[in-house]
CSV table of C-alpha atoms in Angstrom, one decimal:
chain,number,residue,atom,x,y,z
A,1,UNK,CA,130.7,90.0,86.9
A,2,UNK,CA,133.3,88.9,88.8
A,3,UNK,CA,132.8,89.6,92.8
A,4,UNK,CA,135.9,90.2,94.9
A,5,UNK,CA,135.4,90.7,98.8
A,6,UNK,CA,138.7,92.3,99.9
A,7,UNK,CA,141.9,92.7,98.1
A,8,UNK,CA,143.6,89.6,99.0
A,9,UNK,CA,140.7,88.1,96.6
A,10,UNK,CA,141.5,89.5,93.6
A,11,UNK,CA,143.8,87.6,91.6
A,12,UNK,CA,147.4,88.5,90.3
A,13,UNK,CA,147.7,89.7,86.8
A,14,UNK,CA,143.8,90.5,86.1
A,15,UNK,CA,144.5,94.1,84.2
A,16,UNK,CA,144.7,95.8,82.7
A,17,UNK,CA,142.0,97.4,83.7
A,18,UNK,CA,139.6,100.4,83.6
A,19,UNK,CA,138.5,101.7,87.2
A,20,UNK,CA,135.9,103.4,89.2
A,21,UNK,CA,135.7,104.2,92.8
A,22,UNK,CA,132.3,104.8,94.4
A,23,UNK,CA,129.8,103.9,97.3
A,24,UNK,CA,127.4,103.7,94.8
A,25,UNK,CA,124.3,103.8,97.2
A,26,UNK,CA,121.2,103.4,95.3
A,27,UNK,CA,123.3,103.0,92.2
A,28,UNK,CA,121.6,106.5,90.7
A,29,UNK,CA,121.6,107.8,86.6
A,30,UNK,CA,124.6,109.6,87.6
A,31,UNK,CA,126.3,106.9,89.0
A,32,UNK,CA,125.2,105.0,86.2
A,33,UNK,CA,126.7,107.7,83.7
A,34,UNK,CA,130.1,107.2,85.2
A,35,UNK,CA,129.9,103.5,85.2
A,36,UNK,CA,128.7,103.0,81.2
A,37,UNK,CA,132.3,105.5,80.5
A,38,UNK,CA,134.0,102.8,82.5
A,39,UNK,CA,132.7,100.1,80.3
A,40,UNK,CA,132.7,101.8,77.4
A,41,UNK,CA,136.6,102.9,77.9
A,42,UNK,CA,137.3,99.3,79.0
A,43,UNK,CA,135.6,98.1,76.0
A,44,UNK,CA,137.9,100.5,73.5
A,45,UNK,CA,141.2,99.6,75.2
A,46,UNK,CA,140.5,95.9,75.9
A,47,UNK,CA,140.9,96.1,79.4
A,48,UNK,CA,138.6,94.9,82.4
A,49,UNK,CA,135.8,97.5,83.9
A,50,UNK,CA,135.8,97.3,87.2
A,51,UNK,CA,134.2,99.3,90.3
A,52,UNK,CA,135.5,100.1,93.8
A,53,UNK,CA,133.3,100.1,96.4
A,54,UNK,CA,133.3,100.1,100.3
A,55,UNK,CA,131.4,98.0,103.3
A,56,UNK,CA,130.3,99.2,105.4
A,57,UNK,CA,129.9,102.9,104.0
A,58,UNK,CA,132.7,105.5,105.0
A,59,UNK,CA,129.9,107.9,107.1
A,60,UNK,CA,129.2,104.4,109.1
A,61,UNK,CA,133.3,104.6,110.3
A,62,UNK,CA,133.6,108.1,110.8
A,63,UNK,CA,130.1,109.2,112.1
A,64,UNK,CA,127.9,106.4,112.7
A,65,UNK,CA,125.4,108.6,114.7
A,66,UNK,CA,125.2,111.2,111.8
A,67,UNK,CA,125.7,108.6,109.1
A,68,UNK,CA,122.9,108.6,106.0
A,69,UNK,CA,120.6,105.9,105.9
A,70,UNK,CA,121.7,103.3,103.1
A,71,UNK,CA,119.0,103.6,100.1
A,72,UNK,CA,120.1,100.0,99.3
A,73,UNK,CA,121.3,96.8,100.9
A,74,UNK,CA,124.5,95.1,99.9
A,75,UNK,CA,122.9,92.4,98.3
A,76,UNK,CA,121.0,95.0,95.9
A,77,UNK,CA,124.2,96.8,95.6
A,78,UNK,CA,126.0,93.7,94.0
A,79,UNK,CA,123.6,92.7,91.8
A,80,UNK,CA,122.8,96.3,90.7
A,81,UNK,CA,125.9,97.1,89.4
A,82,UNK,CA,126.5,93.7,87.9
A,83,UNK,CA,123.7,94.8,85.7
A,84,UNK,CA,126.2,98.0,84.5
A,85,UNK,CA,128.2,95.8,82.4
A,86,UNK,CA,131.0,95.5,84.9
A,87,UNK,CA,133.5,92.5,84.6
A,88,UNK,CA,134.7,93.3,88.3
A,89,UNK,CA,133.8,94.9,91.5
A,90,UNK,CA,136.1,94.7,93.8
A,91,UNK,CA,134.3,95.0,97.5
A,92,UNK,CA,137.1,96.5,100.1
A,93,UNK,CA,135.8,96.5,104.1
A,94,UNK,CA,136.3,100.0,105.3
A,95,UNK,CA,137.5,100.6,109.0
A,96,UNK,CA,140.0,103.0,110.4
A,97,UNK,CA,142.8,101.6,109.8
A,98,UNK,CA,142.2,101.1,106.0
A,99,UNK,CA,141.2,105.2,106.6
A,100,UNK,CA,144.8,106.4,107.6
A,101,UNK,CA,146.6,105.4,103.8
A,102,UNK,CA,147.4,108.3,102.2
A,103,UNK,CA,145.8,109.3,98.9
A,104,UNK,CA,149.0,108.1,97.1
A,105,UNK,CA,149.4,104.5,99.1
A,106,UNK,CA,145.4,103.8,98.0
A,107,UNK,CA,146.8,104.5,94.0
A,108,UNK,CA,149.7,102.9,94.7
A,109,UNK,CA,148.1,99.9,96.6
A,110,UNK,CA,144.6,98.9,94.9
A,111,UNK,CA,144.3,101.1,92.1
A,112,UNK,CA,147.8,100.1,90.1
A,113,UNK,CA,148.9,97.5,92.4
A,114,UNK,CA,146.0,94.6,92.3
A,115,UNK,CA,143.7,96.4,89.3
A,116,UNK,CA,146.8,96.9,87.3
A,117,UNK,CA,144.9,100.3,85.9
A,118,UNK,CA,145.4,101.7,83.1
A,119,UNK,CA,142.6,104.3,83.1
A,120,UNK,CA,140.3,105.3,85.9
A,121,UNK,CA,137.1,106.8,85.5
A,122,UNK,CA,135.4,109.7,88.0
A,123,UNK,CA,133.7,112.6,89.0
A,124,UNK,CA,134.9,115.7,89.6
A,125,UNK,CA,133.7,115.6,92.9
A,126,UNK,CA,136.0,112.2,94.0
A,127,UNK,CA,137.9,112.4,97.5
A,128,UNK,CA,139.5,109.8,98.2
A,129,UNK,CA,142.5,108.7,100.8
A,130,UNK,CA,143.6,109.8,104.5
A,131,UNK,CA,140.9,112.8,105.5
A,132,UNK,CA,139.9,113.3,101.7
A,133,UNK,CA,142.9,114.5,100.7
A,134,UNK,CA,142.6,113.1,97.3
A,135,UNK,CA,140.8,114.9,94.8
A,136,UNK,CA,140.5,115.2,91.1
A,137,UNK,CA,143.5,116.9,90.4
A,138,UNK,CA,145.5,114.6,93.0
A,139,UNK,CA,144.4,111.7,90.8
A,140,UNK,CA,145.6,112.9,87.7
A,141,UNK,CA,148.7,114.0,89.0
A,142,UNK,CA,149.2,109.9,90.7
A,143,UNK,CA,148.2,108.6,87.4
A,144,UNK,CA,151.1,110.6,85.5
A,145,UNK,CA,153.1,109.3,88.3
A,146,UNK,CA,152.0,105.8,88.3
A,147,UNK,CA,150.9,105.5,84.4
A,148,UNK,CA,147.4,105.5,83.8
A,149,UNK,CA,144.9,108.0,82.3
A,150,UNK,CA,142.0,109.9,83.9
A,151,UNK,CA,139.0,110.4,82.4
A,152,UNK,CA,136.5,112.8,84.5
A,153,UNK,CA,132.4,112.3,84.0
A,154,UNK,CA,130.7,115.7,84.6
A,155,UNK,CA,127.7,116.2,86.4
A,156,UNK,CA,124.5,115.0,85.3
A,157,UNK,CA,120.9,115.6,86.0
A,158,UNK,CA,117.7,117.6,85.3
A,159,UNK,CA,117.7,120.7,87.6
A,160,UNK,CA,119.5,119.4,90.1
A,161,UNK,CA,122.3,116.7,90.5
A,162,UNK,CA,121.4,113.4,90.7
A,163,UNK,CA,122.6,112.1,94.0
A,164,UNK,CA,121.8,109.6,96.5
A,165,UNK,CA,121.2,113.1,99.0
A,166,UNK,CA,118.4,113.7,96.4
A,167,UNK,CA,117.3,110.3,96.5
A,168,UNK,CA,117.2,110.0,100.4
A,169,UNK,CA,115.4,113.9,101.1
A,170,UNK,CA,112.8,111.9,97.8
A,171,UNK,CA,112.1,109.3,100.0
A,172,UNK,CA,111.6,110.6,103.4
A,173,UNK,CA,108.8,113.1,101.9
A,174,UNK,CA,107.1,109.6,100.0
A,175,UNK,CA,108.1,111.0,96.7
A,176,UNK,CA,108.5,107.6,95.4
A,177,UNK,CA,108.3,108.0,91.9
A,178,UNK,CA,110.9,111.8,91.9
A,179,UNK,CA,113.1,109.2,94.2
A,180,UNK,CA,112.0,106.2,90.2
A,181,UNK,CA,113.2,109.2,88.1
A,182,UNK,CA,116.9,109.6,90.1
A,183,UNK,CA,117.3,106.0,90.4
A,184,UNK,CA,115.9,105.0,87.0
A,185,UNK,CA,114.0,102.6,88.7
A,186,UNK,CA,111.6,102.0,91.1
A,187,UNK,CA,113.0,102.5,94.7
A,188,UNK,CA,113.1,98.6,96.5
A,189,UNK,CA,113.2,96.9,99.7
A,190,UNK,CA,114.2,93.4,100.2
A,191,UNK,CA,113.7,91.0,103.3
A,192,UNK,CA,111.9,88.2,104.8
A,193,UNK,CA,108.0,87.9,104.9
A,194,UNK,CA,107.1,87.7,108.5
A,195,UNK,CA,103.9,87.3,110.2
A,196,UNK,CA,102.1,90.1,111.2
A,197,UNK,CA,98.9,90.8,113.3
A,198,UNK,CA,96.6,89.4,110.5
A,199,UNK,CA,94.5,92.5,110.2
A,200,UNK,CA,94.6,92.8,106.2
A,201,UNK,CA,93.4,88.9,106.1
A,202,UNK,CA,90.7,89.7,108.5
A,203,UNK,CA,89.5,92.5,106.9
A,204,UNK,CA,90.1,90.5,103.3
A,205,UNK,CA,93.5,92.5,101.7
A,206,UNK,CA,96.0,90.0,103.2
A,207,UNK,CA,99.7,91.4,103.5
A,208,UNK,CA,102.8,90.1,103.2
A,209,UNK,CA,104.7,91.9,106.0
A,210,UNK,CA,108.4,93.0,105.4
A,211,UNK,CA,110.6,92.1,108.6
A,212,UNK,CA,111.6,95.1,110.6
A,213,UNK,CA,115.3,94.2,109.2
A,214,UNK,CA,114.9,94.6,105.4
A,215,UNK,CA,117.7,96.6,103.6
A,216,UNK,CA,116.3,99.8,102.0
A,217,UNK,CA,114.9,102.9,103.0
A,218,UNK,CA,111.3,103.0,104.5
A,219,UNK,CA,109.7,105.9,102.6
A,220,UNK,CA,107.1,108.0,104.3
A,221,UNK,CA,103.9,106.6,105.9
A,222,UNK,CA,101.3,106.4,103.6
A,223,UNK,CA,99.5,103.8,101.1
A,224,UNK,CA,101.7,103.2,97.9
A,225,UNK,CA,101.3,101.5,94.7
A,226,UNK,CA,103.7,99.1,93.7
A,227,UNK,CA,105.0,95.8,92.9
A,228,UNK,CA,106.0,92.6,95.0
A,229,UNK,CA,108.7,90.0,93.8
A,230,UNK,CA,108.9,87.0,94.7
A,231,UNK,CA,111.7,84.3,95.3
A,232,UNK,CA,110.4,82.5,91.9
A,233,UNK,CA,110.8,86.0,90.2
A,234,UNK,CA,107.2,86.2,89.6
A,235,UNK,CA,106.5,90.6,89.8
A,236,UNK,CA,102.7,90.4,91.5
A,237,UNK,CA,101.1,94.1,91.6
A,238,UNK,CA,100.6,95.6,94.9
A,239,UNK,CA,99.0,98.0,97.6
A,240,UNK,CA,101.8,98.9,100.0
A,241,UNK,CA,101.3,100.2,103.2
A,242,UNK,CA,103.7,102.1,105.1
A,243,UNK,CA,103.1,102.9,109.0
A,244,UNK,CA,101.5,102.2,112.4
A,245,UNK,CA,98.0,102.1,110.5
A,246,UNK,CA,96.6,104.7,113.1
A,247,UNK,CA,92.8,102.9,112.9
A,248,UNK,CA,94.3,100.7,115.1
A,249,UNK,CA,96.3,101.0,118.7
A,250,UNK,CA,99.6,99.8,119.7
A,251,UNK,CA,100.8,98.9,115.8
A,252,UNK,CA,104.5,99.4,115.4
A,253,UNK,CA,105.7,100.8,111.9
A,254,UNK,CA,105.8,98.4,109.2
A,255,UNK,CA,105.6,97.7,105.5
A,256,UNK,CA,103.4,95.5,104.4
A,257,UNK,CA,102.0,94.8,100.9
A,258,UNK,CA,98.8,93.3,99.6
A,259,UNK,CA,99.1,91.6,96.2
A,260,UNK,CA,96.0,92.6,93.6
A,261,UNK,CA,94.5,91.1,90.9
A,262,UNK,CA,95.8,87.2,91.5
A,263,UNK,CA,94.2,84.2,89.9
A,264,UNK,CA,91.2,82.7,91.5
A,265,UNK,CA,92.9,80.6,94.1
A,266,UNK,CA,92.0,81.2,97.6
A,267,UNK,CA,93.7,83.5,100.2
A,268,UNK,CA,95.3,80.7,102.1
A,269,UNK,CA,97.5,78.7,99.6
A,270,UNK,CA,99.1,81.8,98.8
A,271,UNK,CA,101.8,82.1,101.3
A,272,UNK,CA,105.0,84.2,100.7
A,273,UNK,CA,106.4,83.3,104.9
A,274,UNK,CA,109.5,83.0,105.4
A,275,UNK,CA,110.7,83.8,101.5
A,276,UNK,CA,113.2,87.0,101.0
A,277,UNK,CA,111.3,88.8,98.6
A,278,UNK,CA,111.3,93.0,97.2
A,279,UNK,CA,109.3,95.7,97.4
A,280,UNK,CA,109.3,98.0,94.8
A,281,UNK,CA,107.6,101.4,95.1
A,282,UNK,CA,106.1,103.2,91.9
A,283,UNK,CA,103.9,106.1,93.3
A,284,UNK,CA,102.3,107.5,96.7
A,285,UNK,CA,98.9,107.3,96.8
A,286,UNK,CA,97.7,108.8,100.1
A,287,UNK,CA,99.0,109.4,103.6
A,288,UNK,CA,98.2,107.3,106.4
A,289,UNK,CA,94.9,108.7,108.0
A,290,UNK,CA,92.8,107.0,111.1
A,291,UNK,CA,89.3,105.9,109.8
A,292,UNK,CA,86.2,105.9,112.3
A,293,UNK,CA,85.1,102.4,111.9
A,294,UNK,CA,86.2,99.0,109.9
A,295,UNK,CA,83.6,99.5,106.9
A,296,UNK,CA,85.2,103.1,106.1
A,297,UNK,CA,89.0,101.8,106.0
A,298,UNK,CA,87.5,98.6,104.3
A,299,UNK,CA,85.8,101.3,101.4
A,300,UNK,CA,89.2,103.1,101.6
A,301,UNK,CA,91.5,99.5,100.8
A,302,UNK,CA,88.8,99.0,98.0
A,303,UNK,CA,90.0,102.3,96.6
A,304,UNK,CA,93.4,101.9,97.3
A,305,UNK,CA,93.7,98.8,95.5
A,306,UNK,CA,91.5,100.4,92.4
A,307,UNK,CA,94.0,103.4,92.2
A,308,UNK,CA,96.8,100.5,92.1
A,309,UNK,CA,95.5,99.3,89.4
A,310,UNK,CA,95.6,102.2,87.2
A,311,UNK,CA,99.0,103.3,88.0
A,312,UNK,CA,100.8,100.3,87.3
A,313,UNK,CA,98.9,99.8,84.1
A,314,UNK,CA,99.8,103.1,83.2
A,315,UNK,CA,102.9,102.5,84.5
């Protein structure tokens, strides 16, 4: 997939093309419908399929104190939707002043004038332009003006519409594996490996803690099963922790995540510091309770990590 970062990187004469426009956070089955028409139309009319997206997101302009919490990073973003099929995405920095053009001079501009479309693919629900003044019917009526076809993707989703909204509310209740079955995939963090206060090593479930700064949303506290990922690829099962761990004082919020079952090697020449690595989440386990005593959160980790076991072989 071809990755553009503004428009002045995409290159004359690339279409013709077939286009989506999306923030795609958390790149959901119901994003995922609309992309596979994309490709799938692109495909059929020998054109390019190619995605519009926007950096930061919009609410981050226009309400940054009410603005949703991004489910994904950029990084995660990119590669995600590379995995669609797409042959472009073209990456356009949102600010104000991109804001003010007009439904018609965004058509006009990106959609015929650098993608060269001649098709573009949404949902129903698109807003797009100055204010939102763009909708559905404004699109079809530009693309009879400008020459291109639309091609609207209805709503999908069991009981409810998949949306990143669902996704999030999943999330910030722990309901890791509703958030798996919106996503079609495990919900994932991704940052650095930092050092922590030693604790799990101590007690003998050494972590690898997740820098405060790691893209993704921090589902509820609690005690998770999971998987880790490495920088080598390398998917190592996992009991993830989520919290302040409340058996202990003054313990800021973290996630931290002790790989099961390894080989026989010892504890210490296993060291993930300093790598970028990903958290994924499969299914809560248990909140985050104080324990009176070591030897009863030690019995508790034991279980944890049993419990671990079983869901991700059944997994």
């Amino acid at each position: 997939m071809h990755y553009w970062k503004g428009l002045e990187a995409v290159p004359p004469g690339i279409g013709p093309s077939v286009v989506t426009i999306g923030n795609f956070d958390g790149v959901h089955r119901g994003h995922r419908e609309v992309l596979a028409a994309v490709v799938a139309t692109a495909r059929e009319r020998h054109a390019k399929a190619v995605a519009i997206s926007f950096d930061p997101h919009p609410a981050q302009v226009h309400r940054p104190d009410a603005a949703p919490e991004l489910i994904m990073g950029i990084e995660d973003r990119i590669e995600t939707l590379a995995e669609e099929g797409l042959d472009g995405l073209l990456m356009i920095r949102y600010t104000l002043d991109f804001a003010r053009a007009s439904a018609e001079e965004f058509v006009a501009k990106v959609i015929v004038g650098a993608l060269n479309a001649c098709t573009v693919v949404v949902g129903h629900d698109v807003r797009f332009g100055r204010e939102n003044s763009g909708d559905f019917n404004v699109m079809v009526a530009l693309g009879k003006q400008y020459g291109f076809d639309v091609i609207g993707v209805e709503d999908v989703g069991e009981h409810r519409r998949w949306s990143s909204t669902w996704v999030r509310e999943a999330l910030n209740r722990g309901e890791v594996a509703t958030a798996a079955q919106i996503l079609g995939r495990p919900h994932r963090m991704r940052g650095e490996v930092v050092h922590g206060a030693a604790r799990g090593r101590e007690l003998g479930f050494p972590t690898a803690n997740l820098d405060p700064a790691a893209s993704g949303i921090i589902p509820a506290d609690g005690v998770y099963a999971g998987w880790l990922v490495d920088e080598a690829q390398v998917r190592w099962p996992a009991a993830i922790s989520v919290g302040s761990n409340p058996t202990f004082e003054g313990v800021s919020r973290q996630v931290e995540a002790h790989v099961i079952d390894r080989p026989a090697e010892g504890v210490e020449d296993f060291d993930l510091y300093g790598q970028q690595i990903i958290v994924e989440f499969v299914e809560h386990l248990r909140p985050m309770v104080a324990y009176r005593g070591i030897e009863a959160l030690i019995e508790q980790m034991r279980e944890d990590v049993a419990r671990t076991r079983t869901v991700l072989l059944d997994a």
